[in-house]
Short mmCIF file of C-alpha atoms in Angstrom, two decimals:
data_model
loop_
_atom_site.label_atom_id
_atom_site.label_comp_id
_atom_site.label_asym_id
_atom_site.label_seq_id
_atom_site.Cartn_x
_atom_site.Cartn_y
_atom_site.Cartn_z
CA UNK A 1 -13.91 13.58 2.36
CA UNK A 2 -10.80 11.87 1.31
CA UNK A 3 -10.95 13.10 -1.98
CA UNK A 4 -8.14 11.89 -4.18
CA UNK A 5 -5.75 10.68 -1.73
CA UNK A 6 -6.24 7.20 -1.21
CA UNK A 7 -5.42 6.75 -4.71
CA UNK A 8 -2.56 8.69 -4.62
CA UNK A 9 -1.03 6.79 -1.74
CA UNK A 10 -2.32 3.54 -3.05
CA UNK A 11 -0.64 4.50 -6.54
CA UNK A 12 2.42 4.98 -4.86
CA UNK A 13 2.45 2.46 -2.38
CA UNK A 14 2.03 -0.20 -5.07
CA UNK A 15 5.13 0.69 -7.04
CA UNK A 16 7.39 -0.73 -4.62
CA UNK A 17 6.73 -4.33 -4.75
CA UNK A 18 6.74 -4.75 -8.54
CA UNK A 19 10.35 -2.83 -8.46
CA UNK A 20 11.47 -5.40 -5.49
CA UNK A 21 10.29 -8.40 -7.44
CA UNK A 22 11.23 -7.31 -11.02
CA UNK A 23 14.98 -6.81 -9.16
CA UNK A 24 14.49 -10.04 -7.28
CA UNK A 25 13.93 -11.87 -10.63
CA UNK A 26 16.78 -10.23 -12.52
CA UNK A 27 19.09 -10.91 -9.85
CA UNK A 28 17.69 -14.67 -9.45
CA UNK A 29 18.31 -15.31 -13.27
CA UNK A 30 21.67 -13.84 -13.35
CA UNK A 31 22.98 -15.02 -9.93
CA UNK A 32 22.31 -18.31 -11.18
CA UNK A 33 19.80 -19.18 -7.91
CA UNK A 34 18.17 -22.53 -7.58
CA UNK A 35 15.04 -23.25 -9.92
CA UNK A 36 12.56 -22.83 -7.30
CA UNK A 37 13.82 -19.77 -6.54
CA UNK A 38 13.71 -18.06 -10.28
CA UNK A 39 10.23 -19.68 -10.63
CA UNK A 40 8.61 -17.84 -7.41
CA UNK A 41 10.97 -14.28 -8.21
CA UNK A 42 9.28 -15.03 -11.88
CA UNK A 43 5.86 -15.42 -10.53
CA UNK A 44 5.63 -12.57 -8.10
CA UNK A 45 7.21 -10.32 -10.61
CA UNK A 46 4.31 -10.88 -13.37
CA UNK A 47 1.90 -11.11 -10.69
CA UNK A 48 2.66 -7.73 -9.05
CA UNK A 49 2.74 -5.84 -12.39
CA UNK A 50 0.24 -2.94 -13.17
CA UNK A 51 -3.39 -4.66 -14.49
CA UNK A 52 -2.68 -8.07 -13.06
CA UNK A 53 -5.51 -9.90 -10.60
CA UNK A 54 -3.01 -9.52 -7.46
CA UNK A 55 -1.72 -5.97 -7.63
CA UNK A 56 -6.12 -4.71 -8.64
CA UNK A 57 -7.05 -6.62 -5.62
CA UNK A 58 -4.09 -5.03 -3.34
CA UNK A 59 -4.67 -1.65 -5.14
CA UNK A 60 -8.34 -1.81 -4.32
CA UNK A 61 -7.39 -2.80 0.09
CA UNK A 62 -5.04 0.02 -0.31
CA UNK A 63 -7.77 2.73 -1.81
CA UNK A 64 -10.12 1.31 1.12
CA UNK A 65 -7.08 1.63 3.81
CA UNK A 66 -6.08 4.51 2.91
CA UNK A 67 -9.83 6.37 2.58
CA UNK A 68 -10.30 5.45 6.27
CA UNK A 69 -6.91 6.70 7.67
CA UNK A 70 -7.31 9.96 5.40
CA UNK A 71 -10.79 10.36 6.92
CA UNK A 72 -9.95 9.26 10.52
CA UNK A 73 -7.27 12.02 10.21
CA UNK A 74 -8.58 14.91 8.56
CA UNK A 75 -12.71 14.86 9.99
CA UNK A 76 -12.89 14.39 14.07
CA UNK A 77 -16.47 13.54 15.18
CA UNK A 78 -15.90 14.97 18.51
CA UNK A 79 -14.49 18.26 17.48
CA UNK A 80 -17.38 18.73 14.98
CA UNK A 81 -19.80 17.44 18.31
CA UNK A 82 -17.91 20.46 20.41
CA UNK A 83 -18.13 23.19 17.66
CA UNK A 84 -21.96 22.41 16.70
CA UNK A 85 -22.84 22.31 20.53
CA UNK A 86 -20.46 26.05 21.28
CA UNK A 87 -22.58 27.77 18.46
CA UNK A 88 -25.54 26.30 19.50
CA UNK A 89 -26.48 24.01 16.90
CA UNK A 90 -27.38 20.61 16.76
CA UNK A 91 -28.43 17.60 14.99
CA UNK A 92 -32.41 16.98 15.13
CA UNK A 93 -33.08 14.29 17.47
CA UNK A 94 -29.41 13.93 19.17
CA UNK A 95 -28.37 15.66 22.06
CA UNK A 96 -25.36 17.79 21.85
CA UNK A 97 -22.19 15.97 23.24
CA UNK A 98 -21.19 12.44 22.66
CA UNK A 99 -24.46 11.28 21.45
CA UNK A 100 -23.76 13.69 18.41
CA UNK A 101 -20.30 12.75 18.21
CA UNK A 102 -21.52 8.90 17.95
CA UNK A 103 -23.89 9.93 15.44
CA UNK A 104 -21.51 11.44 13.32
CA UNK A 105 -18.94 8.66 13.29
CA UNK A 106 -21.76 6.41 12.25
CA UNK A 107 -22.49 8.34 9.35
CA UNK A 108 -18.89 9.06 8.84
CA UNK A 109 -17.99 5.22 8.62
CA UNK A 110 -20.92 4.64 5.79
CA UNK A 111 -20.10 7.84 3.43
CA UNK A 112 -16.28 6.78 3.81
CA UNK A 113 -17.41 2.94 2.66
CA UNK A 114 -19.10 4.21 -0.51
CA UNK A 115 -16.83 6.98 -1.18
CA UNK A 116 -13.85 3.95 -0.84
CA UNK A 117 -16.09 2.10 -3.32
CA UNK A 118 -16.09 4.41 -5.48
CA UNK A 119 -12.56 5.37 -5.25
CA UNK A 120 -11.63 1.98 -6.02
CA UNK A 121 -14.39 1.90 -8.90
CA UNK A 122 -12.64 4.78 -10.78
CA UNK A 123 -8.77 3.64 -9.90
CA UNK A 124 -9.77 0.26 -11.27
CA UNK A 125 -11.72 -0.08 -14.27
CA UNK A 126 -9.85 1.92 -16.63
CA UNK A 127 -6.73 -0.86 -15.57
CA UNK A 128 -9.27 -3.51 -16.01
CA UNK A 129 -10.50 -2.13 -19.64
CA UNK A 130 -7.14 -1.19 -20.30
CA UNK A 131 -5.93 -4.74 -19.92
CA UNK A 132 -8.88 -6.88 -21.70
CA UNK A 133 -7.96 -4.88 -24.79
CA UNK A 134 -4.58 -5.16 -24.74
CA UNK A 135 -3.61 -1.27 -24.10
CA UNK A 136 -0.55 -1.13 -21.81
CA UNK A 137 -1.92 -0.03 -18.84
CA UNK A 138 -0.02 2.74 -17.70
CA UNK A 139 -1.91 4.88 -20.62
CA UNK A 140 -4.83 4.22 -18.97
CA UNK A 141 -3.96 5.73 -15.40
CA UNK A 142 -2.96 8.92 -16.91
CA UNK A 143 -6.16 9.00 -19.24
CA UNK A 144 -8.46 7.02 -16.88
CA UNK A 145 -10.52 7.82 -14.01
CA UNK A 146 -7.81 8.75 -11.40
CA UNK A 147 -6.04 11.43 -14.11
CA UNK A 148 -9.53 13.28 -14.60
CA UNK A 149 -10.54 13.21 -10.77
CA UNK A 150 -7.17 14.68 -9.77
CA UNK A 151 -7.38 17.34 -12.55
CA UNK A 152 -11.31 18.06 -11.60
CA UNK A 153 -10.25 18.48 -7.92
CA UNK A 154 -7.32 20.63 -8.79
CA UNK A 155 -9.42 22.89 -10.63
CA UNK A 156 -12.11 22.51 -8.00
CA UNK A 157 -9.51 24.04 -5.19
CA UNK A 158 -8.39 26.17 -7.77
CA UNK A 159 -11.69 28.23 -8.13
CA UNK A 160 -12.50 27.75 -4.37
CA UNK A 161 -9.18 29.94 -3.90
CA UNK A 162 -9.90 32.33 -6.14
CA UNK A 163 -13.28 33.18 -5.34
CA UNK A 164 -12.24 33.17 -1.50
CA UNK A 165 -9.28 35.92 -2.66
CA UNK A 166 -11.97 37.34 -4.29
CA UNK A 167 -14.23 38.03 -1.92
CA UNK A 168 -11.18 38.69 0.50
CA UNK A 169 -10.55 41.70 -1.04
CA UNK A 170 -14.22 42.79 -1.29
CA UNK A 171 -15.59 41.71 -4.70
CA UNK A 172 -18.50 39.94 -5.31
CA UNK A 173 -17.21 37.06 -6.20
CA UNK A 174 -15.42 35.04 -9.16
CA UNK A 175 -18.91 33.04 -9.99
CA UNK A 176 -21.11 35.19 -8.50
CA UNK A 177 -24.59 35.57 -10.17
CA UNK A 178 -24.65 39.51 -9.46
CA UNK A 179 -21.57 40.02 -11.03
CA UNK A 180 -23.29 42.18 -14.03
CA UNK A 181 -25.56 44.16 -11.15
CA UNK A 182 -23.88 47.58 -11.27
CA UNK A 183 -23.94 47.71 -8.01
CA UNK A 184 -21.10 45.13 -7.98
CA UNK A 185 -17.82 46.34 -6.27
CA UNK A 186 -16.08 44.71 -9.17
CA UNK A 187 -18.32 47.04 -11.85
CA UNK A 188 -17.96 49.87 -9.40
CA UNK A 189 -14.06 49.59 -9.63
CA UNK A 190 -14.09 49.52 -13.08
CA UNK A 191 -16.19 52.45 -13.68
CA UNK A 192 -15.41 54.83 -11.40
#
């Protein structure tokens, strides 16, 4: 349910530590700081770069955190339960009300866990492969799974909006199977 947002949030926040540690390293070396401080900042700067294990580990943790956070913000089991009850619908085996909300919460947690794992794999696998092959991680980030996921989600969103716009104006739809039907409003408006 979270889409690509957890990856976007995690990637955005992961830029800050590497930038700060690189700046601290530069200041420590230029300022003639103590040797232990220079070694510490060098270690942090190197290990906070994209493609290094600590970076990848932190990115995975952040993707999981933001997946749960974004799903919690976007999906309310109590509200969904209330809407089901008002429309007269129910989930078989669960009484409308709090039991339905508990069930939806449980299902949401399980689906979010699997989805977060999938998002983490999509985000991390190209980085790991590029690091092992000696390709700069920034190349894999743009041409890897995250970029593809963003392009596909934007494309699907665009198609849904076009479809909604066409249906709102009484057209048969963008991807409707009956588009070749002569009774379709789109065809009728062109021929009349």
